[in-house]
Structure formats: structure tokens, C-alpha cells
Coordinates of C-alpha atoms in Angstrom, one line a residue:
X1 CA 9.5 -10.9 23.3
X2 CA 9.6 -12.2 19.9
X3 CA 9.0 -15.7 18.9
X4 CA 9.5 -17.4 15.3
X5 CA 6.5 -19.0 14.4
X6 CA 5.8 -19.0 10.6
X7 CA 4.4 -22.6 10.8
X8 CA 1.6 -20.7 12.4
X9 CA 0.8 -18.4 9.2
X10 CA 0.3 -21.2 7.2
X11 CA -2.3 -22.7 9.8
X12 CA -3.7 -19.6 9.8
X13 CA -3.9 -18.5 6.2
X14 CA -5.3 -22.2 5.5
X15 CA -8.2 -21.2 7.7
X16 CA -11.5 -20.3 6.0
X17 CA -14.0 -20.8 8.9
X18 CA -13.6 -19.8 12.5
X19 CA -14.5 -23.0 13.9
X20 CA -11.5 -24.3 12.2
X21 CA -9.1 -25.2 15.6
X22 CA -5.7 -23.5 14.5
X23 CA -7.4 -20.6 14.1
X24 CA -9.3 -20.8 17.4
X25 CA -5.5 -21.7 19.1
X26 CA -4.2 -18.0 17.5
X27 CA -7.1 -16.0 19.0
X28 CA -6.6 -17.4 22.6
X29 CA -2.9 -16.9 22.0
X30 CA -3.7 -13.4 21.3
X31 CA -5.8 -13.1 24.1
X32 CA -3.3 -14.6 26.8
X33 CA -1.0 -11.3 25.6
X34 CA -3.5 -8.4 25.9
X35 CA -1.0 -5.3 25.1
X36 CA 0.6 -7.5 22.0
X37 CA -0.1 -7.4 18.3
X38 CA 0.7 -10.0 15.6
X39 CA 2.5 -9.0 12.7
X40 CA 3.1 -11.8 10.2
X41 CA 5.5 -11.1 7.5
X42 CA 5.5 -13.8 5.0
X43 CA 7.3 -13.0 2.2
X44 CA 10.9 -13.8 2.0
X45 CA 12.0 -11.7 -0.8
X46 CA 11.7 -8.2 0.4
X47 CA 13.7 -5.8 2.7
X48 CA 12.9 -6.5 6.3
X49 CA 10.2 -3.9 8.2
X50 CA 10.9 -1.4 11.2
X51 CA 7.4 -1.5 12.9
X52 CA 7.4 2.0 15.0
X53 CA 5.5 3.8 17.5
X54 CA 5.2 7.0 18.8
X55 CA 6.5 7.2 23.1
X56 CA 5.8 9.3 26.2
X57 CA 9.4 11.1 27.3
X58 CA 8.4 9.0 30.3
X59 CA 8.4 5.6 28.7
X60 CA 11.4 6.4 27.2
X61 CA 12.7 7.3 30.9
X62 CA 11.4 3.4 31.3
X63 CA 13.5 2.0 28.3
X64 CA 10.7 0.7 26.6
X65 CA 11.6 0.1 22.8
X66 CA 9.9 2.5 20.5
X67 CA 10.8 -0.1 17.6
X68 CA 11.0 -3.5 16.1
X69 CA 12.7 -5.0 12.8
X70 CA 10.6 -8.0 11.3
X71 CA 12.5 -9.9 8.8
X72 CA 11.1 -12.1 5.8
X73 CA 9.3 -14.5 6.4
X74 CA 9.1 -14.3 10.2
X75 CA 6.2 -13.4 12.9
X76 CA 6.6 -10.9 15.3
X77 CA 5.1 -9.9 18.6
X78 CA 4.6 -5.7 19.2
X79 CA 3.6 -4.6 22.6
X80 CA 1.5 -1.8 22.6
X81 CA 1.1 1.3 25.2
X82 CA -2.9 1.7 24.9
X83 CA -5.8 -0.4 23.4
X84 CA -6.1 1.6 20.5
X85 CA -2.5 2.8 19.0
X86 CA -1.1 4.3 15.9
X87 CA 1.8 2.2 14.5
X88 CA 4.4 3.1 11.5
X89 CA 5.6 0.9 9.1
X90 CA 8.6 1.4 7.0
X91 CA 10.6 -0.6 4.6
X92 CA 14.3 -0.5 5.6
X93 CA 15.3 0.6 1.9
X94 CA 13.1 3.6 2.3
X95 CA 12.3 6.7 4.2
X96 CA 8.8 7.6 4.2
X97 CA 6.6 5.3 7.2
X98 CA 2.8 4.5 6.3
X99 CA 0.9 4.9 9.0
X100 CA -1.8 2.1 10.2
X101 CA -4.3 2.3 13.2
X102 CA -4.3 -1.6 15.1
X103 CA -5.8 -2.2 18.2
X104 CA -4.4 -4.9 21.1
X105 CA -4.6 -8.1 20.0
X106 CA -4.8 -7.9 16.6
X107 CA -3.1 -10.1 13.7
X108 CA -1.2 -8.3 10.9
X109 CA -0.3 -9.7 7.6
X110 CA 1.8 -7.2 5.9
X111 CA 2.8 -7.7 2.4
X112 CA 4.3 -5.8 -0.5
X113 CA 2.9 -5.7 -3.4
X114 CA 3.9 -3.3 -7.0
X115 CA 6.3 -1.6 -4.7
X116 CA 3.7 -0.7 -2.1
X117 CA 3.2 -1.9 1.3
X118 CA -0.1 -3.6 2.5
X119 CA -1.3 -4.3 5.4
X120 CA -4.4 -6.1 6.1
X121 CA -6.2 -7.3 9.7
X122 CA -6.7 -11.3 10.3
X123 CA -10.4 -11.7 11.4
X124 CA -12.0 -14.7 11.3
X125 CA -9.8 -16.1 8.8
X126 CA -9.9 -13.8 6.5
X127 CA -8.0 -10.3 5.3
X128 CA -9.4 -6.9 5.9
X129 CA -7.3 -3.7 4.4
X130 CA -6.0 -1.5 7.0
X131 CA -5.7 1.6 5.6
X132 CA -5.2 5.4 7.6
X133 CA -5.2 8.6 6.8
X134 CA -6.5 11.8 8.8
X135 CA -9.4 12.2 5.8
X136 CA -11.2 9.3 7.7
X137 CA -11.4 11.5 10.4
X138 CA -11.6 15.0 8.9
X139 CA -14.5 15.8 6.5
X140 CA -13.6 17.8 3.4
X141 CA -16.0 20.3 3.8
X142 CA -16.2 23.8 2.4
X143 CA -14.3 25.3 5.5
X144 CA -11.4 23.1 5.4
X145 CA -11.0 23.3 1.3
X146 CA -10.7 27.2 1.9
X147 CA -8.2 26.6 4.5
X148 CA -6.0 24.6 2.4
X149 CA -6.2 26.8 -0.4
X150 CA -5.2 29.3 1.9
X151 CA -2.5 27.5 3.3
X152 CA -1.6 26.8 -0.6
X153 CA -0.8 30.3 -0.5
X154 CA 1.7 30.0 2.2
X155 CA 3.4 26.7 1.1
X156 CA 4.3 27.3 -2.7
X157 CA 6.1 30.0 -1.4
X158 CA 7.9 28.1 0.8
X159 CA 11.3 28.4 -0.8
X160 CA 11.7 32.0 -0.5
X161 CA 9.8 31.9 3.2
X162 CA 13.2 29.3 4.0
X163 CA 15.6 32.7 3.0
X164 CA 14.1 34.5 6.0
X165 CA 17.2 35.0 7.8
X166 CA 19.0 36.5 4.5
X167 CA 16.1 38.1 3.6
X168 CA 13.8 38.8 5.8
X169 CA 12.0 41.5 3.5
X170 CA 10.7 39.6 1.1
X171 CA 8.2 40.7 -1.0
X172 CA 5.4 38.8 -0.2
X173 CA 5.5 39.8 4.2
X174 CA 3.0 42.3 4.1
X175 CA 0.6 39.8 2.4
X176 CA 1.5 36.8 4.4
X177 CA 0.6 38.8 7.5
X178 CA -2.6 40.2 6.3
X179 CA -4.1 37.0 5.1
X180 CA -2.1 34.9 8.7
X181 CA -4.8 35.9 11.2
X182 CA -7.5 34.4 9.1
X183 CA -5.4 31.4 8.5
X184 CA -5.0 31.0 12.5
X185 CA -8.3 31.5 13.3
X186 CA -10.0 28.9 10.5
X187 CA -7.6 26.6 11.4
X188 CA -9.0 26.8 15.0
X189 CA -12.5 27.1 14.3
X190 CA -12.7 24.1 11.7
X191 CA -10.2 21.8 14.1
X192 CA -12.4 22.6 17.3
X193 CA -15.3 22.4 15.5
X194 CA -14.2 18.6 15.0
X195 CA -12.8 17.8 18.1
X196 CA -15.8 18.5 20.3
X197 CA -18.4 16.4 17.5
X198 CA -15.6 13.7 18.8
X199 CA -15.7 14.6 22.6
X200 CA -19.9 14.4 22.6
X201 CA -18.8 10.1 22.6
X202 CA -16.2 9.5 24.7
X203 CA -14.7 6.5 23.7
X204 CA -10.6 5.1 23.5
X205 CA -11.4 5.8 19.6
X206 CA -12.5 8.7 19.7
X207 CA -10.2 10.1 22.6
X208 CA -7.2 8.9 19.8
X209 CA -9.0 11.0 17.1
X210 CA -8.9 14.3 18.8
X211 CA -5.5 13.7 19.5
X212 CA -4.4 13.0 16.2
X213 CA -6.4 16.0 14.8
X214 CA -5.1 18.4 17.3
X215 CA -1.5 17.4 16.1
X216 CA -2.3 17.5 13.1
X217 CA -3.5 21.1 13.7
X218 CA 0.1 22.1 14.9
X219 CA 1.8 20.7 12.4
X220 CA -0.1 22.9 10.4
X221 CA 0.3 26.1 11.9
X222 CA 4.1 25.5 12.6
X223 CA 4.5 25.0 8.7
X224 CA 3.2 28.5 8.1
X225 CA 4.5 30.0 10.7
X226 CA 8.2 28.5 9.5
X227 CA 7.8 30.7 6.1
X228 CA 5.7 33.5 8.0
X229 CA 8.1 34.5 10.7
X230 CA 5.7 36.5 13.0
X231 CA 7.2 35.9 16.1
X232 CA 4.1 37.6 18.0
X233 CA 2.0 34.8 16.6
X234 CA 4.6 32.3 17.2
X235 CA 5.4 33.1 20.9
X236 CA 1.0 32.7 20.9
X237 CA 1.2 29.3 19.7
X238 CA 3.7 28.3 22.2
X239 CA 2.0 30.1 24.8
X240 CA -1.2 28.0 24.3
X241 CA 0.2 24.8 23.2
X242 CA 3.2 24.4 25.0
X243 CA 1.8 22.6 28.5
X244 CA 2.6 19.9 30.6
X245 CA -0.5 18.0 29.6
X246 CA 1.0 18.1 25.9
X247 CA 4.3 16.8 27.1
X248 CA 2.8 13.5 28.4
X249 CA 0.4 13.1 25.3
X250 CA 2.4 10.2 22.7
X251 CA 1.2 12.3 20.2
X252 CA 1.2 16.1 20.9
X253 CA 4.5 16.0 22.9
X254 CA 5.3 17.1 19.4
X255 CA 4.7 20.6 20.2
X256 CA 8.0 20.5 22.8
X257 CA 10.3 19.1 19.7
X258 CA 9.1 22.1 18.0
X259 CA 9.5 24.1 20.7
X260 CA 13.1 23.2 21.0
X261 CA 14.0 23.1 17.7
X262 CA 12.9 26.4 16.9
X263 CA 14.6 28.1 20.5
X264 CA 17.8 25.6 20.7
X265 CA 19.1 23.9 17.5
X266 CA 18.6 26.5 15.2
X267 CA 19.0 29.2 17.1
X268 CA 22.1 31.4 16.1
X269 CA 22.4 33.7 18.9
X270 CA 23.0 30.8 21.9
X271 CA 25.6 27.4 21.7
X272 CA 23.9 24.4 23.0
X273 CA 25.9 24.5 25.7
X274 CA 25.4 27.7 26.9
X275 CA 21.9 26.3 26.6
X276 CA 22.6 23.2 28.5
X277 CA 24.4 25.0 31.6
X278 CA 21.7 27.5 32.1
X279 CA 19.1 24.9 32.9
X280 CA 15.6 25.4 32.7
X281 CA 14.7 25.9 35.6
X282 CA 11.1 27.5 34.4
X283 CA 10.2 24.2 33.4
X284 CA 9.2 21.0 35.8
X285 CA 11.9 18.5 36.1
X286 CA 10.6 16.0 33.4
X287 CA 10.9 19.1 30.6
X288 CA 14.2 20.4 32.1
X289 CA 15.9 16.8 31.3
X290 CA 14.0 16.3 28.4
X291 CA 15.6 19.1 26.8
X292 CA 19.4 18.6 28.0
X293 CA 18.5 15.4 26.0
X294 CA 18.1 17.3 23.0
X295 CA 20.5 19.4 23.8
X296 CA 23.3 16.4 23.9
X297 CA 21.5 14.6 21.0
X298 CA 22.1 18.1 19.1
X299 CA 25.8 18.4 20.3
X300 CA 26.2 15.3 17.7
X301 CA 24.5 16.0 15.2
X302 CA 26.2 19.6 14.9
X303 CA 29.6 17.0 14.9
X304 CA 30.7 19.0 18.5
X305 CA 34.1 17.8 19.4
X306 CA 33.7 14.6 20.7
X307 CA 35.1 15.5 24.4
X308 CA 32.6 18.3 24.4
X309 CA 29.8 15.4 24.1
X310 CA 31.6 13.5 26.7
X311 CA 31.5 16.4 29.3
X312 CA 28.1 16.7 28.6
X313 CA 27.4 13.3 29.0
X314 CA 28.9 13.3 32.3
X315 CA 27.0 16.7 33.7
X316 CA 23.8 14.5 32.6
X317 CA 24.8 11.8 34.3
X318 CA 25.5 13.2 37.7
X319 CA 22.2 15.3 37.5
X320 CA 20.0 12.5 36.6
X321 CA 21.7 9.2 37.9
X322 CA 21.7 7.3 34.3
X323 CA 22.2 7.7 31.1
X324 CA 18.4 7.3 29.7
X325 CA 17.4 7.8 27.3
X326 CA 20.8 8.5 26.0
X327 CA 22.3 4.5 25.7
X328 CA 22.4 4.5 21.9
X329 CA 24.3 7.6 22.1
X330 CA 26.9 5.9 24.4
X331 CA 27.2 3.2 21.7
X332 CA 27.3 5.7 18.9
X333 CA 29.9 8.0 20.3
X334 CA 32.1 4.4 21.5
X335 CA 32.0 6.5 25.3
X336 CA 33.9 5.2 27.8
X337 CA 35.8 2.8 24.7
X338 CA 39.5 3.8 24.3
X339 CA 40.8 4.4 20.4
X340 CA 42.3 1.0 19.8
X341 CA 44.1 -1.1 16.8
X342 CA 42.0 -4.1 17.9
X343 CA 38.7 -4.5 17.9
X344 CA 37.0 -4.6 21.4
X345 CA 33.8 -7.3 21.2
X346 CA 31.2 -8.6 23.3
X347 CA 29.6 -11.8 22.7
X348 CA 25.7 -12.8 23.0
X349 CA 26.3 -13.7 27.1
X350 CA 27.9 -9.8 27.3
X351 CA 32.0 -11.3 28.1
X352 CA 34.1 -9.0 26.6
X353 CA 37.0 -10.1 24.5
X354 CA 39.6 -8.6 21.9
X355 CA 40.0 -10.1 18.1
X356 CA 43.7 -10.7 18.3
X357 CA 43.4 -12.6 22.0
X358 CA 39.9 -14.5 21.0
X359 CA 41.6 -15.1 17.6
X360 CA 43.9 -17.6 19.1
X361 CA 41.7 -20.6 20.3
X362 CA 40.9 -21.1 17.1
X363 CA 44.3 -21.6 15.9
X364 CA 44.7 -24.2 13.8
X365 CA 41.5 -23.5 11.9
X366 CA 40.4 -21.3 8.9
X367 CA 38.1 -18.6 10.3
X368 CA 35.7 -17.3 7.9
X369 CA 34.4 -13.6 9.4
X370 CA 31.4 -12.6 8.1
X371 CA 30.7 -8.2 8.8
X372 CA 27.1 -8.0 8.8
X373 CA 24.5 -5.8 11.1
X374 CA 20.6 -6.0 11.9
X375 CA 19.8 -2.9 9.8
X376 CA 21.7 -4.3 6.6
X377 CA 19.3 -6.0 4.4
X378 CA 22.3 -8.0 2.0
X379 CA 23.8 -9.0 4.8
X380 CA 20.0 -11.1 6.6
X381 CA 19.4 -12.5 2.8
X382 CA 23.0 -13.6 2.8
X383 CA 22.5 -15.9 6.2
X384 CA 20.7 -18.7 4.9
X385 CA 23.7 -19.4 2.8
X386 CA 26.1 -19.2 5.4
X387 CA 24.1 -21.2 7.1
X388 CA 24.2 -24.0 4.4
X389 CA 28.4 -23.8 3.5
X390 CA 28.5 -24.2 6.7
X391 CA 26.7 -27.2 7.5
X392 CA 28.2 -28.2 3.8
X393 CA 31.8 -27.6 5.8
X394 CA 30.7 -29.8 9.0
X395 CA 33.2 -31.4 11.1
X396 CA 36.3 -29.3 8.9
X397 CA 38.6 -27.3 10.2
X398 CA 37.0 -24.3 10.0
X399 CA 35.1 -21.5 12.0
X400 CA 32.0 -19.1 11.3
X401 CA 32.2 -15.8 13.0
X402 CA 30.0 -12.9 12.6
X403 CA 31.0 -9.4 13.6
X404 CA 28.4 -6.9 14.2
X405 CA 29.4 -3.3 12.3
X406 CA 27.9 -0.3 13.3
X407 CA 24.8 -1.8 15.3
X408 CA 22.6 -1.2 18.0
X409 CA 23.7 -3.6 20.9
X410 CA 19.8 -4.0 21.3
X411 CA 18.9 -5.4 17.6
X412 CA 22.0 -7.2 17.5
X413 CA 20.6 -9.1 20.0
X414 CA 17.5 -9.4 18.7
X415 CA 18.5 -10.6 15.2
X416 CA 21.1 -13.0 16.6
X417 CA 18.5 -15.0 18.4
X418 CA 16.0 -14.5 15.5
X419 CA 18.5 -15.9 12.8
X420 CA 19.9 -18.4 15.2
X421 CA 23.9 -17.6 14.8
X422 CA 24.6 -17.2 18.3
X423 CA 27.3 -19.2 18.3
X424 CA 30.5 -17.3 17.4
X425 CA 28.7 -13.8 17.2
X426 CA 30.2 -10.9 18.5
X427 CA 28.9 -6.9 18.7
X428 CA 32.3 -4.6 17.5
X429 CA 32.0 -2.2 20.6
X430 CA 34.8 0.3 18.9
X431 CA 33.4 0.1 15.2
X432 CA 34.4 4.1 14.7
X433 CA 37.8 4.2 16.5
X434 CA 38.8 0.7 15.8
X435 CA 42.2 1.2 13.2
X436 CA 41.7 -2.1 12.2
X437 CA 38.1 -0.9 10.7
X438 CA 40.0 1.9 8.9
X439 CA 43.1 0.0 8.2
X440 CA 40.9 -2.7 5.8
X441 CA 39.0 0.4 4.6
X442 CA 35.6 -1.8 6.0
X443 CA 33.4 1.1 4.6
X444 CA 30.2 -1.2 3.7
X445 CA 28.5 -4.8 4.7
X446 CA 28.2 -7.6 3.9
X447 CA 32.0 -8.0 3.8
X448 CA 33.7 -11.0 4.4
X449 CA 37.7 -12.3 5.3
X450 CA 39.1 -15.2 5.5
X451 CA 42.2 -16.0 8.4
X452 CA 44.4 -19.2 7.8
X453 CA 45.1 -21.7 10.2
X454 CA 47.8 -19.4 12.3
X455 CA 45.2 -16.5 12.5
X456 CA 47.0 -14.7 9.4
X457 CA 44.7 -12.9 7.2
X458 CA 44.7 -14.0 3.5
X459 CA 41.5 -13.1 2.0
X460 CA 40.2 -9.6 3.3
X461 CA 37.7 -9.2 0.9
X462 CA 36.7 -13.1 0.2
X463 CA 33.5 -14.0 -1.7
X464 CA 30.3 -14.4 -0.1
X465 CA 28.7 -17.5 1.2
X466 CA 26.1 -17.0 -1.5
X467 CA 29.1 -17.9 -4.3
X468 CA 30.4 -21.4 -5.1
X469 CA 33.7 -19.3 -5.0
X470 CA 33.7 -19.0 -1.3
X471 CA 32.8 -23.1 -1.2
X472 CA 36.3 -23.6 -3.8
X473 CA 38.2 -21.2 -1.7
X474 CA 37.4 -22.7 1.7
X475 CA 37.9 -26.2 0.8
X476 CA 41.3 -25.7 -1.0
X477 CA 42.7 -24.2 2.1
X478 CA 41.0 -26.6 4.2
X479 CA 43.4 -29.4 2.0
X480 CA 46.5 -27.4 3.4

């Protein structure tokens, strides 16, 4: 649950002492939500934040929400799945997360600053850095230099090492597999080496820094063994890696993604439904389904036909009883949602209506339709002045509306409560089948239209709230 509550950064950032009350009143806030974090975003003219973490296949079962958007400025509540937790944080106009190590209860301030993102602790008033990196954890000792400069060896031949399956005589195989069994077994030595110096002080820290240093040790050897291709030593690292204590781990279930990438997606010599209808009947039930989830989240990615992903969606269905963790595929793939010229909508209270039929109570008005998602950063900076034409527009003749492309029911929802437009605010169900999407060639948001008072369209690319040529527009047709 996510509250807005930016008065409370500037209490907070006004406080220098801790006996200071408003600060006092944040802790024992804090306090009252043990699993939750405080992230405080207080900037307002920056892209908005997806604050990530990593999830158990189990959790997912649960449908708890890996992920979070937090605009500018706003406050947001995280919940958190252990005391100690690794979060991501990634700007929505990039790629690449930073990672950032926050216990329960903690207050974030995240800024950005020379095109960098910061992120610093609230304690007592005041701002300490959070910073992460496995170095804080892994010493650069002579051992591990070695390694890396033996896995250097590897890695800058990496491009060739990717032509394996067109050329899997390259020149450099009889080296790479002289010099692999000393890579493997460093690797091990130096990783174990650190991991039991962690185990002699069992502690939640501690018991998150082995975990985070064994994947990091699998990462490691699945990289080489990508360019090596020694399927003896590759079947060994599944062999010891690939167990159900893994599978429940947040952060070495890694190993079964792996696992199925290397045995299932890219495999050449089975479909994945072939796959799918053997089963796997080796594993235990919880692996079986987690890898016909793949197996249908692949189907889509490989653009299978779209009744393929349908059938497959059923056979899941019936085996399992739901959908999970497969609901933003439903949305993605419109299943269930017949190709239609209309566009099929659901409002904030989930009543379903159609644009042409809910089109018509507001006849006799101008509608103003504003094309906007949670993901699309132009579109939340753009709010704030709908928000004010339309209060400029009070008491007229005229209609906001806001139509969700190409969104997640889920953070729809969340950013329709968070920017307060519930009012008139409707989630397109059929954005990829829908020929009125295609018909108006609707291709990219913000984008707005304008209908006249008997529900014609006039304008179907109008300005944007943000322009005084939207304000002229509006009130010359609001004077017919």
C-alpha cells in the first residue's frame, strides 16, 4: 500500500536532531510497518523509478508484486520478504538497475544527480550513502586477481565463443579446455574459501552474503562455460547446482533460469511444445510448473501463433487451477478478448464498458481523451497540466478522459490513485486487436483527441494540455 506523503519529506529533511518530534513521528511510523521500507523521491524533474526485487517462484505462486514505480516527487512504501534484502533501482529511461542493500524499516532518499542515481539512508536526520557492490564482500586478493585474469582469457574471446554452433572448431578449443579445469576449480576454492569465513558468524547479514557470493559464483562459471562449450563440465555444474534448495533461494533460483534457458529456449533439436507436453515428471511439482511457465513465457517471445499460446494457456490452466504467475501474459496476449473495432475498457471500480456505448452519456459535451500509461514518463509530467485546463475549464461543457494504452492492469491502478484522475479513467483491455488503435495509427503516448459535442471526432491528434493551443482550441469549440 502506497500513500502520498511528501509533506512528510520536508519534516523530515528539516530535521537536524533526533529529538526533533517529526522525526521521532517517522521512526514509529516505520516501526508500526516492520516488512516496509521508505523511499522518498523528491525531485520532480526526473523520470519516475521502478524499485525491484528479486522473488521465490513461490511468492510469485502468492502474487506478491516483485515491483513498484515511484514518481517525482512522491513517497513510497516497499514491502520487503526478509529483514535484510537486496533491492534494484532503475530509472524508467534506462536499462541497467543499481543495486542497493536496505534493511526493514529503513528511509530512502533517492536522488539523481550528473546523470547518476543516489541513494542515501535517513538516520537520525541525516543522509548516509548506500552504496553495493560484491567488492564489499569479496577481498581482492592474489587468488581472485589470477582468476579474473584467467577468466579475461575466456571473455575477450567471447565473440568467436558465441559462433559455437557454426563453428564449433575454433581455434582457440584446445586451449580453452586445457586452462577450464583450473578456472573451475579456483573459482571454487576462492568462493568457498569466502563463504565458510561468512558461515563461522551466522547472522541475517552474513547468511545474505554467501548467498550473493555463491550466485555470483554461477554467474561466473555459466559465462565461460557459454564460450567454452564443454558439455561434460556443463552437465557437472548442473548436476551440483541444480537442487531444490536452490530453487527456493530469491537469489540462486538463478541456476534453474539457466538451466532452462540453456536445455529449452535455445535449444534447436526440441519445440517448446514438445517440451511442454512431455512434462517433467523428474522434477517435484513446484519445478515441473515452473518450467511450463517458461515454457509459455517463451512461446511469446519466439512470436508462436497466437492460438498456439492460447492452447497452452489452457493445458496450464486445467493442470494447475490458475493462471499464476501468468496474469500479465493474459493481458499481453488480450486472451479471452475478441478482435474488435471498439475499444473494450474497464474503469477504476472494474465495470466494463465499450467507447462508442460509454461515449454517449456525455453527449452534448466536448470530450478531451488523453492516451497515457504508468510506464510513459511524458505522459505523468504531462498530468499536472491537465489537471490545471481542467480546473481552468470548470463548470464547461467538457469532459477529461484518460485511456490507459498498453499497461499493466496492476500499475494502472496504482498510478490512477497516486495521480488522483480516477474520475473518467479507463484501462483499454484490447489495446493490440482494437482497429480503432490501428485505424488512428495510435503508435506512441502521450496522444491526445478531441470528440465534439455529438461524440464525432475532430481533433485526433490535438495539442497537449501542456500548450495554450489546447486551452484556444477547447474554448472555441466550447463557444459552439
Amino acid at each position: 500500500m502506497k500513500f502520498r506523503i511528501t509533506f512528510l519529506f520536508l519534516l523530515l529533511v528539516a530535521c537536524t536532531e533526533p529529538e526533533d518530534k517529526s522525526f521521532q513521528n517517522t521512526v514509529k511510523f516505520n516501526n508500526q510497518n516492520p516488512n516496509m521500507i521508505m523511499i522518498i523521491n523528491s525531485s520532480d524533474k526526473i523520470p519516475p523509478y521502478i524499485i525491484s526485487k528479486e522473488l521465490t517462484f513461490e511468492e510469485l505462486l502468492k502474487g506478491e508484486v516483485y515491483s513498484d514505480t515511484i514518481y517525482s516527487p512522491d513517497t513510497l512504501f516497499f514491502q520487503l520478504n526478509e529483514s535484510v534484502q537486496l533491492i534494484d533501482v532503475t530509472p524508467t529511461d534506462e536499462y541497467y538497475p543499481q543495486s542497493f542493500l536496505v534493511k526493514t524499516g529503513d528511509t530512502l532518499d533517492v536522488q539523481y544527480i550528473n546523470s547518476k542515481i543516489n541513494v542515501n539512508r535517513i538516520e537520525n536526520g541525516k543522509f548516509i550513502p548506500l552504496k553495493w557492490d560484491l567488492t564489499q564482500i569479496i577481498p581482492k586478493s592474489k587468488k581472485f586477481l589470477y582468476l579474473d585474469s584467467i577468466e579475461s582469457f575466456f571473455l575477450k574471446e567471447e565473440i568467436t565463443g558465441s559462433l559455437k554452433f557454426f563453428l564449433p572448431n575454433v581455434k582457440n578449443k584446445d586451449e580453452w579446455s586445457f586452462k577450464l579445469p583450473e578456472y573451475l576449480k579456483l573459482i571454487d576454492e576462492n568462493y568457498s574459501a569466502v563463504v565458510d569465513s561468512l558461515n563461522k558468524y551466522e547472522n541475517s547479514l552474513n547468511n545474505l552474503y554467501s548467498q550473493l557470493i555463491k550466485k555470483d559464483q554461477v554467474q561466473r562459471i555459466n559465462n565461460v562455460l557459454n564460450i567454452v562449450n564443454n558439455k561434460e563440465e556443463t552437465e557437472k555444474f548442473y548436476s551440483k547446482y541444480l537442487i531444490p534448495e536452490n530453487f527456493r533461494n530469491r537469489y540462486l533460483s538463478s541456476i534453474y533460469g539457466i538451466y532452462y534457458m540453456d536445455k529449452f529456449h535455445f535449444n534447436k533439436d526440441i519445440t517448446l511444445t514438445e517440451a511442454y507436453d512431455r512434462g517433467f515428471p523428474e522434477y517435484p511439482k513446484e519445478i515441473a510448473r515452473y518450467f511450463k511457465f517458461r515454457l509459455v513465457s517463451s512461446m511469446i517471445i519466439k512470436k508462436y501463433r497466437k492460438e498456439t499460446v492460447f492452447e497452452f494457456l489452457d493445458k496450464y490452466k486445467e493442470e494447475y487451477g490458475d493462471f499464476s504467475p501468468l496474469e500479465n501474459i493474459l493481458s499481453e496476449m488480450e486472451y479471452g478478448i475478441q478482435t474488435s473495432t471498439d475499444l473494450a475498457l474497464i474503469d477504476y471500480q472494474s465495470n466494463d464498458s465499450k467507447w462508442e456505448e460509454i461515449k454517449k452519456k456525455w453527449k452534448g459535451k466536448i470530450i478531451y481523451v488523453d492516451f497515457w500509461a504508468s510506464w510513459c514518463a511524458p505522459c505523468l509530467r504531462a498530468m499536472p497540466y491537465s489537471k490545471e485546463l481542467k480546473e481552468k475549464l470548470a463548470g464547461k461543457e467538457i469532459v477529461f478522459v484518460y485511456l490507459a494504452l498498453n499497461d499493466r492492469e496492476d500499475l494502472w491502478r496504482n498510478s490512477t490513485q497516486r495521480n488522483q484522475i480516477i474520475e473518467n479513467n479507463f484501462f483499454i483491455k484490447n489495446s493490440k486487436s482494437s482497429e480503432f488503435i490501428s485505424n488512428y495509427n495510435i503508435n506512441a503516448i502521450p496522444r491526445y483527441m478531441i470528440f465534439d459535442k455529438n461524440g464525432m471526432l475532430i481533433h485526433e491528434d490535438a495539442p497537449g494540455p501542456d500548450t495554450k493551443e489546447a486551452f484556444e482550441i477547447l474554448t472555441e469549440l466550447l463557444k459552439l
